[in-house]
CSV table of N, CA, C and O in Angstrom, one decimal:
chain,number,residue,atom,x,y,z
A,134,MET,N,36.0,-5.6,-9.0
A,134,MET,CA,35.0,-5.1,-7.9
A,134,MET,C,33.7,-5.2,-8.8
A,134,MET,O,32.5,-5.7,-7.9
A,135,GLU,N,33.6,-4.6,-10.0
A,135,GLU,CA,32.3,-4.4,-10.6
A,135,GLU,C,31.9,-6.0,-10.9
A,135,GLU,O,30.5,-6.0,-10.8
A,136,ARG,N,32.9,-6.8,-11.3
A,136,ARG,CA,32.2,-8.4,-11.6
A,136,ARG,C,31.9,-8.8,-10.2
A,136,ARG,O,30.6,-9.7,-10.7
A,137,LEU,N,32.5,-8.4,-9.4
A,137,LEU,CA,31.9,-9.1,-8.0
A,137,LEU,C,30.7,-8.3,-7.8
A,137,LEU,O,29.7,-9.4,-7.3
A,138,GLY,N,30.2,-7.0,-7.7
A,138,GLY,CA,28.9,-6.7,-7.8
A,138,GLY,C,27.8,-6.9,-8.8
A,138,GLY,O,26.8,-7.6,-8.2
A,139,LEU,N,28.2,-7.3,-9.8
A,139,LEU,CA,27.6,-7.8,-10.8
A,139,LEU,C,27.1,-9.3,-10.6
A,139,LEU,O,25.6,-9.5,-10.8
A,140,PHE,N,27.8,-10.1,-10.1
A,140,PHE,CA,27.6,-11.2,-9.8
A,140,PHE,C,26.7,-11.5,-8.5
A,140,PHE,O,25.8,-12.1,-8.6
A,141,LEU,N,26.9,-10.7,-7.8
A,141,LEU,CA,25.9,-10.6,-6.3
A,141,LEU,C,24.8,-10.3,-7.0
A,141,LEU,O,23.5,-10.6,-6.2
A,142,SER,N,24.3,-9.5,-7.5
A,142,SER,CA,23.2,-9.1,-7.9
A,142,SER,C,22.5,-9.9,-8.8
A,142,SER,O,21.3,-10.5,-8.6
A,143,PHE,N,22.8,-10.5,-9.7
A,143,PHE,CA,22.5,-11.7,-10.4
A,143,PHE,C,22.3,-12.8,-9.3
A,143,PHE,O,21.3,-13.5,-9.8
A,144,LEU,N,23.1,-13.1,-8.6
A,144,LEU,CA,23.0,-14.2,-7.4
A,144,LEU,C,21.8,-14.0,-6.7
A,144,LEU,O,20.9,-14.8,-6.7
A,145,CYS,N,21.4,-12.9,-6.4
A,145,CYS,CA,20.2,-12.2,-5.5
A,145,CYS,C,19.0,-12.5,-6.4
A,145,CYS,O,17.9,-13.0,-5.7
A,146,ALA,N,19.3,-12.0,-8.0
A,146,ALA,CA,17.8,-12.2,-8.6
A,146,ALA,C,17.6,-13.7,-8.9
A,146,ALA,O,16.6,-14.0,-9.0
A,147,ILE,N,18.7,-14.8,-9.1
A,147,ILE,CA,18.5,-16.1,-9.2
A,147,ILE,C,17.7,-16.5,-8.2
A,147,ILE,O,16.9,-17.7,-8.1
A,148,HIS,N,18.2,-16.5,-7.0
A,148,HIS,CA,18.0,-16.6,-5.6
A,148,HIS,C,16.5,-16.4,-5.5
A,148,HIS,O,15.5,-17.3,-5.1
A,149,CYS,N,16.0,-15.2,-5.8
A,149,CYS,CA,14.5,-14.8,-5.6
A,149,CYS,C,13.8,-15.5,-6.8
A,149,CYS,O,12.5,-15.8,-6.5
A,150,LEU,N,14.2,-15.5,-7.8
A,150,LEU,CA,13.4,-16.4,-8.9
A,150,LEU,C,13.1,-18.0,-8.8
A,150,LEU,O,12.2,-18.5,-8.8
A,151,THR,N,14.1,-18.4,-8.1
A,151,THR,CA,13.8,-20.1,-7.7
A,151,THR,C,13.5,-20.6,-6.6
A,151,THR,O,12.7,-21.3,-6.7
A,152,MET,N,13.3,-19.5,-5.9
A,152,MET,CA,12.7,-19.8,-4.6
A,152,MET,C,11.3,-20.4,-4.5
A,152,MET,O,11.0,-21.3,-3.6
A,153,PRO,N,10.3,-19.7,-5.5
A,153,PRO,CA,9.0,-20.5,-5.6
A,153,PRO,C,8.8,-21.6,-5.8
A,153,PRO,O,8.1,-22.7,-5.7
A,154,PHE,N,9.8,-21.9,-7.0
A,154,PHE,CA,9.9,-23.5,-7.4
A,154,PHE,C,10.7,-24.3,-6.4
A,154,PHE,O,9.8,-25.5,-6.2
A,155,VAL,N,11.6,-24.0,-5.9
A,155,VAL,CA,12.0,-24.8,-4.8
A,155,VAL,C,10.9,-25.0,-3.7
A,155,VAL,O,11.1,-26.2,-3.1
A,156,VAL,N,10.2,-23.8,-3.2
A,156,VAL,CA,9.3,-24.3,-2.3
A,156,VAL,C,8.2,-25.1,-2.6
A,156,VAL,O,7.8,-25.8,-1.7
A,157,PHE,N,7.7,-24.7,-3.7
A,157,PHE,CA,6.7,-25.8,-4.4
A,157,PHE,C,6.9,-27.2,-4.4
A,157,PHE,O,6.5,-28.0,-4.1
A,158,PHE,N,8.5,-27.2,-4.8
A,158,PHE,CA,9.0,-28.9,-5.2
A,158,PHE,C,9.3,-29.7,-4.1
A,158,PHE,O,9.7,-31.0,-4.0
A,159,ALA,N,10.0,-29.0,-3.0
A,159,ALA,CA,11.0,-29.3,-2.1
A,159,ALA,C,10.7,-28.8,-0.9
A,159,ALA,O,11.7,-27.9,-0.4
A,160,PRO,N,9.6,-28.8,-0.2
A,160,PRO,CA,9.4,-28.0,0.9
A,160,PRO,C,10.6,-28.6,2.2
A,160,PRO,O,10.7,-27.4,3.0
A,161,TYR,N,11.1,-29.6,2.1
A,161,TYR,CA,12.0,-29.6,3.2
A,161,TYR,C,13.3,-28.7,3.1
A,161,TYR,O,14.1,-28.7,4.0
A,162,ILE,N,13.5,-28.1,2.0
A,162,ILE,CA,14.6,-27.2,2.1
A,162,ILE,C,14.1,-26.1,2.6
A,162,ILE,O,15.4,-25.1,3.0
A,163,LEU,N,13.0,-25.5,3.1
A,163,LEU,CA,12.8,-24.4,3.7
A,163,LEU,C,13.5,-24.0,4.8
A,163,LEU,O,13.8,-22.9,5.3
A,164,GLY,N,13.9,-25.0,5.4
A,164,GLY,CA,14.4,-25.1,7.2
A,164,GLY,C,16.0,-24.8,6.5
A,164,GLY,O,16.9,-24.7,7.6
A,165,SER,N,16.5,-25.1,5.3
A,165,SER,CA,17.8,-25.2,5.2
A,165,SER,C,18.4,-23.6,5.5
A,165,SER,O,17.8,-22.5,5.4
A,166,LEU,N,19.6,-23.6,5.2
A,166,LEU,CA,20.6,-22.3,5.4
A,166,LEU,C,20.2,-21.5,3.9
A,166,LEU,O,20.4,-20.2,4.2
A,167,ALA,N,20.1,-21.9,3.0
A,167,ALA,CA,20.1,-21.3,1.6
A,167,ALA,C,18.9,-20.2,1.4
A,167,ALA,O,19.0,-19.4,0.8
A,168,PHE,N,17.7,-20.8,2.2
A,168,PHE,CA,17.0,-19.9,1.9
A,168,PHE,C,16.4,-19.0,3.3
A,168,PHE,O,15.4,-18.6,3.8
A,169,SER,N,17.2,-18.8,4.2
A,169,SER,CA,17.3,-18.3,5.4
A,169,SER,C,17.2,-16.6,5.3
A,169,SER,O,17.5,-16.1,4.2
A,170,ALA,N,16.6,-16.0,6.4
A,170,ALA,CA,16.4,-14.6,6.4
A,170,ALA,C,17.8,-14.0,6.4
A,170,ALA,O,18.0,-12.8,5.7
A,171,LYS,N,18.7,-14.6,7.0
A,171,LYS,CA,20.1,-14.1,6.9
A,171,LYS,C,21.0,-14.4,6.0
A,171,LYS,O,21.5,-13.4,5.4
A,172,ILE,N,20.6,-15.2,5.1
A,172,ILE,CA,21.2,-15.3,3.8
A,172,ILE,C,20.7,-14.2,3.3
A,172,ILE,O,21.4,-13.6,2.2
A,173,GLU,N,19.5,-14.1,2.9
A,173,GLU,CA,18.4,-13.1,2.1
A,173,GLU,C,19.1,-11.8,2.2
A,173,GLU,O,19.7,-10.7,1.5
A,174,TRP,N,19.4,-11.2,4.1
A,174,TRP,CA,19.8,-10.1,4.1
A,174,TRP,C,21.5,-10.0,4.0
A,174,TRP,O,21.9,-8.9,3.2
A,175,LEU,N,22.1,-10.9,3.9
A,175,LEU,CA,23.3,-11.0,3.4
A,175,LEU,C,23.8,-10.6,2.0
A,175,LEU,O,24.6,-9.8,1.7
A,176,LEU,N,23.1,-11.3,0.9
A,176,LEU,CA,22.9,-11.1,-0.2
A,176,LEU,C,22.3,-9.7,-0.4
A,176,LEU,O,23.4,-8.6,-1.5
A,177,VAL,N,21.4,-9.0,0.1
A,177,VAL,CA,20.8,-7.6,-0.3
A,177,VAL,C,21.9,-6.8,0.4
A,177,VAL,O,22.5,-5.9,-0.4
A,178,LEU,N,22.6,-6.8,1.5
A,178,LEU,CA,23.3,-5.7,1.9
A,178,LEU,C,24.9,-5.7,1.2
A,178,LEU,O,25.1,-4.9,1.0
A,179,SER,N,25.3,-7.1,1.0
A,179,SER,CA,26.5,-7.0,0.3
A,179,SER,C,26.3,-6.7,-1.2
A,179,SER,O,27.5,-5.7,-1.7
A,180,SER,N,25.4,-6.9,-2.0
A,180,SER,CA,25.1,-6.5,-3.3
A,180,SER,C,24.7,-5.0,-3.3
A,180,SER,O,25.5,-4.3,-4.1
A,181,PHE,N,23.9,-4.2,-2.5
A,181,PHE,CA,23.9,-3.0,-2.7
A,181,PHE,C,25.0,-2.2,-2.0
A,181,PHE,O,25.3,-1.2,-2.7
A,182,GLY,N,25.6,-2.7,-1.1
A,182,GLY,CA,26.8,-1.9,-0.5
A,182,GLY,C,27.8,-1.7,-1.3
A,182,GLY,O,28.5,-0.7,-1.8
A,183,LEU,N,28.2,-3.2,-2.2
A,183,LEU,CA,29.1,-3.1,-3.0
A,183,LEU,C,28.9,-2.3,-4.2
A,183,LEU,O,29.8,-1.2,-4.8
A,184,ALA,N,27.6,-2.3,-4.8
A,184,ALA,CA,27.0,-1.4,-5.8
A,184,ALA,C,27.2,0.1,-5.5
A,184,ALA,O,27.6,1.0,-6.3
A,185,ALA,N,26.8,0.4,-4.2
A,185,ALA,CA,26.9,2.0,-3.9
A,185,ALA,C,28.3,2.5,-3.7
A,185,ALA,O,28.6,3.7,-4.3
A,186,TYR,N,29.1,1.7,-3.3
A,186,TYR,CA,30.4,2.3,-3.2
A,186,TYR,C,30.9,2.2,-4.8
A,186,TYR,O,31.9,3.3,-4.8
A,187,ILE,N,31.1,1.2,-5.6
A,187,ILE,CA,31.4,1.5,-6.6
A,187,ILE,C,30.8,2.5,-7.9
A,187,ILE,O,31.5,3.6,-8.4
A,188,LEU,N,29.6,2.6,-7.7
A,188,LEU,CA,28.8,3.5,-8.4
A,188,LEU,C,28.9,5.0,-8.1
A,188,LEU,O,29.0,6.0,-8.8
A,189,ILE,N,29.1,5.0,-6.4
A,189,ILE,CA,29.4,6.7,-6.2
A,189,ILE,C,30.9,6.8,-6.4
A,189,ILE,O,30.9,8.2,-6.9
A,190,LEU,N,31.8,6.2,-6.5
A,190,LEU,CA,33.0,6.3,-6.9
A,190,LEU,C,33.1,6.8,-8.4
A,190,LEU,O,33.9,7.8,-8.9
A,191,ASP,N,32.2,5.8,-9.3
A,191,ASP,CA,32.2,6.5,-10.7
A,191,ASP,C,31.7,7.4,-10.8
A,191,ASP,O,31.9,8.2,-11.8
A,192,TYR,N,30.8,8.0,-10.0
A,192,TYR,CA,30.1,9.2,-10.1
A,192,TYR,C,30.9,10.2,-9.9
A,192,TYR,O,30.8,11.3,-10.7
A,193,GLN,N,31.7,10.1,-8.9
A,193,GLN,CA,32.7,11.4,-8.7
A,193,GLN,C,33.8,11.7,-10.0
A,193,GLN,O,34.1,12.7,-10.0
A,194,LYS,N,34.2,10.4,-10.9
A,194,LYS,CA,34.9,10.6,-11.7
A,194,LYS,C,34.0,11.2,-13.0
A,194,LYS,O,34.7,11.8,-13.8
A,195,HIS,N,32.8,10.6,-13.3
A,195,HIS,CA,32.2,10.9,-14.5
A,195,HIS,C,31.3,11.8,-14.4
A,195,HIS,O,30.4,12.0,-15.3
A,196,LYS,N,30.7,11.7,-13.4
A,196,LYS,CA,29.3,12.8,-13.1
A,196,LYS,C,28.4,12.1,-14.2
A,196,LYS,O,27.3,13.0,-14.3
A,197,ARG,N,28.0,11.0,-14.0
A,197,ARG,CA,27.0,10.6,-14.5
A,197,ARG,C,25.9,10.0,-13.2
A,197,ARG,O,26.1,9.0,-12.6
A,198,LEU,N,24.5,10.3,-13.3
A,198,LEU,CA,23.7,10.1,-12.3
A,198,LEU,C,22.8,9.1,-12.5
A,198,LEU,O,22.4,8.3,-11.7
A,199,LYS,N,22.3,8.7,-13.6
A,199,LYS,CA,21.7,7.4,-14.2
A,199,LYS,C,21.9,6.3,-13.7
A,199,LYS,O,21.0,5.2,-13.0
A,200,PRO,N,23.3,5.8,-13.6
A,200,PRO,CA,23.4,4.3,-12.5
A,200,PRO,C,22.8,4.6,-11.3
A,200,PRO,O,22.4,3.7,-10.4
A,201,LEU,N,23.0,5.8,-10.6
A,201,LEU,CA,22.4,6.1,-9.2
A,201,LEU,C,21.1,6.1,-9.1
A,201,LEU,O,20.5,5.7,-8.1
A,202,TYR,N,20.5,6.6,-10.1
A,202,TYR,CA,18.8,6.4,-9.8
A,202,TYR,C,18.4,4.9,-9.9
A,202,TYR,O,17.7,4.6,-9.2
A,203,PHE,N,19.1,4.1,-10.5
A,203,PHE,CA,18.6,2.4,-10.7
A,203,PHE,C,18.9,1.9,-9.2
A,203,PHE,O,18.2,1.0,-8.7
A,204,LEU,N,20.2,2.6,-8.8
A,204,LEU,CA,20.6,2.0,-7.3
A,204,LEU,C,19.4,2.4,-6.3
A,204,LEU,O,19.2,1.8,-5.4
A,205,ALA,N,19.0,4.0,-6.4
A,205,ALA,CA,18.3,4.3,-5.5
A,205,ALA,C,16.8,3.6,-5.9
A,205,ALA,O,16.0,3.4,-4.9
A,206,LEU,N,16.3,3.3,-7.1
A,206,LEU,CA,15.2,2.3,-7.2
A,206,LEU,C,15.3,1.1,-6.8
A,206,LEU,O,14.1,0.6,-6.0
A,207,ALA,N,16.4,0.5,-6.4
A,207,ALA,CA,16.5,-0.8,-5.9
A,207,ALA,C,16.7,-0.4,-4.1
A,207,ALA,O,15.6,-1.7,-3.6
A,208,LEU,N,16.9,0.7,-4.0
A,208,LEU,CA,16.8,0.7,-2.3
A,208,LEU,C,15.3,1.0,-2.0
A,208,LEU,O,14.7,0.3,-1.3
A,209,ALA,N,14.6,1.8,-2.8
A,209,ALA,CA,13.1,1.7,-2.7
A,209,ALA,C,12.6,0.9,-2.8
A,209,ALA,O,11.6,0.8,-2.0
A,210,LEU,N,12.6,-0.1,-3.8
A,210,LEU,CA,12.0,-1.6,-3.8
A,210,LEU,C,12.0,-2.4,-2.4
A,210,LEU,O,10.9,-3.0,-2.3
A,211,LYS,N,13.4,-2.4,-1.8
A,211,LYS,CA,13.6,-3.1,-0.7
A,211,LYS,C,12.8,-2.4,0.2
A,211,LYS,O,12.3,-3.2,1.3
A,212,VAL,N,12.7,-1.2,0.4
A,212,VAL,CA,12.3,-0.6,1.5
A,212,VAL,C,10.7,-0.8,1.4
A,212,VAL,O,9.6,-1.2,2.3
A,213,LEU,N,10.0,-0.7,0.3
A,213,LEU,CA,8.7,-1.1,-0.2
A,213,LEU,C,8.3,-2.3,0.2
A,213,LEU,O,7.2,-2.6,0.7
A,214,GLU,N,9.1,-3.2,0.0
A,214,GLU,CA,9.0,-4.9,0.3
A,214,GLU,C,8.9,-5.1,1.8
A,214,GLU,O,8.0,-5.8,2.5
A,215,VAL,N,10.2,-4.4,2.4
A,215,VAL,CA,10.0,-4.4,4.0
A,215,VAL,C,8.8,-3.8,4.4
A,215,VAL,O,8.4,-4.4,5.5
A,216,SER,N,8.2,-2.6,4.0
A,216,SER,CA,7.2,-1.8,4.7
A,216,SER,C,5.9,-2.6,4.3
A,216,SER,O,4.8,-2.9,5.2
A,217,TRP,N,5.9,-3.4,3.3
A,217,TRP,CA,4.6,-4.1,2.9
A,217,TRP,C,4.6,-5.4,3.9
A,217,TRP,O,3.2,-5.5,4.1
A,218,GLY,N,5.2,-5.9,4.0
A,218,GLY,CA,5.5,-7.0,5.2
A,218,GLY,C,4.5,-8.3,4.5
A,218,GLY,O,4.6,-9.4,5.2
A,219,SER,N,3.9,-8.5,3.6
A,219,SER,CA,3.7,-9.7,2.8
A,219,SER,C,4.4,-10.4,2.2
A,219,SER,O,5.0,-9.8,1.3
A,220,SER,N,4.7,-11.7,2.7
A,220,SER,CA,5.6,-12.6,1.9
A,220,SER,C,5.3,-13.4,0.9
A,220,SER,O,6.0,-13.7,0.3
A,221,SER,N,4.2,-13.4,0.3
A,221,SER,CA,3.5,-13.6,-0.7
A,221,SER,C,4.3,-13.4,-1.9
A,221,SER,O,4.5,-13.8,-3.3
A,222,TYR,N,4.8,-11.8,-1.9
A,222,TYR,CA,5.3,-11.2,-3.2
A,222,TYR,C,6.7,-11.1,-3.0
A,222,TYR,O,7.3,-10.1,-3.9
A,223,ASN,N,7.3,-11.3,-1.9
A,223,ASN,CA,9.0,-11.2,-1.7
A,223,ASN,C,9.7,-11.3,-3.0
A,223,ASN,O,10.7,-10.7,-3.3
A,224,TRP,N,9.2,-12.6,-3.8
A,224,TRP,CA,10.3,-12.9,-4.9
A,224,TRP,C,10.1,-11.8,-6.0
A,224,TRP,O,11.3,-11.9,-6.7
A,225,ILE,N,9.1,-11.0,-6.1
A,225,ILE,CA,8.9,-10.4,-7.2
A,225,ILE,C,10.0,-8.9,-6.9
A,225,ILE,O,10.6,-8.5,-7.6
A,226,PHE,N,10.0,-8.9,-5.7
A,226,PHE,CA,10.5,-7.7,-5.4
A,226,PHE,C,12.0,-8.0,-5.1
A,226,PHE,O,12.8,-7.0,-5.6
A,227,GLY,N,12.5,-9.2,-4.8
A,227,GLY,CA,13.9,-9.5,-4.9
A,227,GLY,C,14.3,-9.7,-6.4
A,227,GLY,O,15.7,-9.2,-6.6
A,228,VAL,N,13.5,-9.8,-7.2
A,228,VAL,CA,13.8,-9.9,-8.6
A,228,VAL,C,14.1,-8.9,-9.1
A,228,VAL,O,15.0,-8.5,-9.9
A,229,LEU,N,12.9,-8.0,-9.1
A,229,LEU,CA,13.1,-6.4,-9.5
A,229,LEU,C,14.3,-5.7,-8.7
A,229,LEU,O,15.0,-4.9,-9.4
A,230,LEU,N,14.9,-6.0,-7.7
A,230,LEU,CA,15.9,-5.4,-6.8
A,230,LEU,C,17.4,-5.7,-7.2
A,230,LEU,O,17.6,-4.8,-7.9
A,231,GLY,N,17.2,-7.3,-7.7
A,231,GLY,CA,18.6,-7.7,-8.5
A,231,GLY,C,18.4,-7.4,-9.7
A,231,GLY,O,19.8,-6.5,-10.0
A,232,GLY,N,17.4,-6.9,-10.4
A,232,GLY,CA,17.8,-6.5,-11.9
A,232,GLY,C,17.9,-5.1,-11.7
A,232,GLY,O,18.7,-4.7,-12.8
A,233,SER,N,17.6,-4.3,-10.8
A,233,SER,CA,17.6,-3.2,-10.9
A,233,SER,C,19.3,-2.3,-10.5
A,233,SER,O,19.8,-1.7,-11.2
A,234,VAL,N,19.6,-3.5,-9.6
A,234,VAL,CA,21.2,-3.1,-9.1
A,234,VAL,C,22.1,-3.5,-10.5
A,234,VAL,O,22.8,-3.1,-10.9
A,235,ALA,N,21.6,-4.8,-11.3
A,235,ALA,CA,22.6,-5.3,-12.3
A,235,ALA,C,22.1,-4.0,-13.2
A,235,ALA,O,23.3,-3.8,-13.8
A,236,TYR,N,20.9,-3.6,-13.7
A,236,TYR,CA,21.1,-2.7,-14.8
A,236,TYR,C,21.8,-1.4,-14.4
A,236,TYR,O,22.2,-0.9,-15.4
A,237,ALA,N,21.9,-0.8,-13.1
A,237,ALA,CA,22.7,-0.1,-12.5
A,237,ALA,C,24.0,0.0,-13.0
A,237,ALA,O,25.1,0.6,-13.4
A,238,TYR,N,24.6,-1.4,-12.8
A,238,TYR,CA,26.0,-2.0,-13.5
A,238,TYR,C,26.1,-1.7,-14.6
A,238,TYR,O,27.3,-1.2,-15.2
A,239,TRP,N,25.1,-2.3,-15.4
A,239,TRP,CA,25.3,-2.2,-17.0
A,239,TRP,C,25.2,-0.7,-17.6
A,239,TRP,O,26.2,-0.3,-18.2
A,240,VAL,N,24.4,0.3,-16.9
A,240,VAL,CA,24.6,1.6,-17.2
A,240,VAL,C,25.8,2.3,-17.1
A,240,VAL,O,26.3,2.9,-17.9
A,241,ASN,N,26.1,1.8,-15.9
A,241,ASN,CA,27.4,2.6,-15.4
A,241,ASN,C,28.7,2.0,-16.2
A,241,ASN,O,29.8,2.9,-16.8
A,242,TYR,N,28.8,0.9,-16.4
A,242,TYR,CA,29.9,0.1,-17.6
A,242,TYR,C,29.6,0.8,-19.0
A,242,TYR,O,30.4,1.2,-19.4
A,243,LYS,N,28.7,1.4,-19.7
A,243,LYS,CA,28.1,1.7,-20.6
A,243,LYS,C,28.5,3.2,-20.6
A,243,LYS,O,29.3,3.7,-21.7
A,244,HIS,N,28.5,4.1,-19.4
A,244,HIS,CA,29.3,5.4,-19.4
A,244,HIS,C,30.9,5.2,-19.3
A,244,HIS,O,31.2,6.0,-19.8
A,245,LYS,N,30.9,4.5,-18.7
A,245,LYS,CA,32.7,4.3,-18.5
A,245,LYS,C,33.2,4.1,-20.0
A,245,LYS,O,34.6,4.5,-20.0
A,246,THR,N,32.7,2.9,-20.8
A,246,THR,CA,33.6,2.8,-21.9
A,246,THR,C,33.4,3.8,-23.0
A,246,THR,O,34.1,3.8,-23.9
A,247,ALA,N,32.2,4.8,-22.7
A,247,ALA,CA,32.0,5.7,-23.8
A,247,ALA,C,32.6,6.9,-23.5
A,247,ALA,O,32.9,7.8,-24.2
A,248,CYS,N,33.2,6.8,-22.0
A,248,CYS,CA,33.8,8.1,-21.7
A,248,CYS,C,34.9,8.5,-22.5
A,248,CYS,O,35.8,7.4,-22.5
A,249,THR,N,35.2,9.8,-22.8
A,249,THR,CA,36.4,10.4,-23.4
A,249,THR,C,37.7,10.9,-22.4
A,249,THR,O,38.4,11.4,-22.9
A,250,CYS,N,37.1,11.1,-21.4
A,250,CYS,CA,37.8,11.8,-20.4
A,250,CYS,C,39.2,11.0,-20.1
A,250,CYS,O,39.3,9.8,-20.5
A,251,LYS,N,40.0,11.6,-19.4
A,251,LYS,CA,41.4,11.0,-19.6
A,251,LYS,C,41.4,10.3,-17.7
A,251,LYS,O,42.8,10.0,-17.7
A,252,MET,N,40.6,10.0,-17.3
A,252,MET,CA,40.6,9.6,-15.9
A,252,MET,C,40.7,8.1,-16.0
A,252,MET,O,40.3,7.1,-16.8
A,253,LYS,N,41.3,7.6,-15.0
A,253,LYS,CA,41.4,6.3,-14.8
A,253,LYS,C,40.5,5.4,-14.4
A,253,LYS,O,39.8,5.9,-13.5
A,254,ALA,N,39.9,4.6,-15.4
A,254,ALA,CA,38.7,3.8,-14.8
A,254,ALA,C,38.7,2.6,-13.5
A,254,ALA,O,39.9,2.2,-13.5
A,255,SER,N,38.2,2.5,-12.9
A,255,SER,CA,38.0,1.4,-11.8
A,255,SER,C,37.6,0.0,-12.2
A,255,SER,O,37.0,0.0,-13.0
C-alpha cells in the first residue's frame, strides 16, 4: 500500500512538472484526457486519500506526528491553490503537493524502520 501511495504522489509531481513543457511544445495535447481536470483531481484525491489512510494507521501504531504534518501541509497547499484560482501557478502547487506527500511517506518509512516496538508494521 505504501509503495502505491508513494507511486501516486510521485506520479502527481511528475504530471505537474511536465505540464508546462507539454503545453508549450504540444498545444494539441491540452484537449486530451491526460491533462483534464478530472485526471488531476483523481490523482490528487487518490494520492492524498491513500496517504491519509496509511499515515493515520501508522500514527496509531507508532505515535509519530511528523508524517501527518507533511500531509497537512499538502492539504493546505491544495486548498491554497484552489482558493487562489490562478492557473498560471498550478504546476508549482502540484509539485509542492506531490513532494509533500512523498516526503510524508519517506518520514513515515524512516520512523517505521527505526521503531523498536514489537508491533507488526503495515
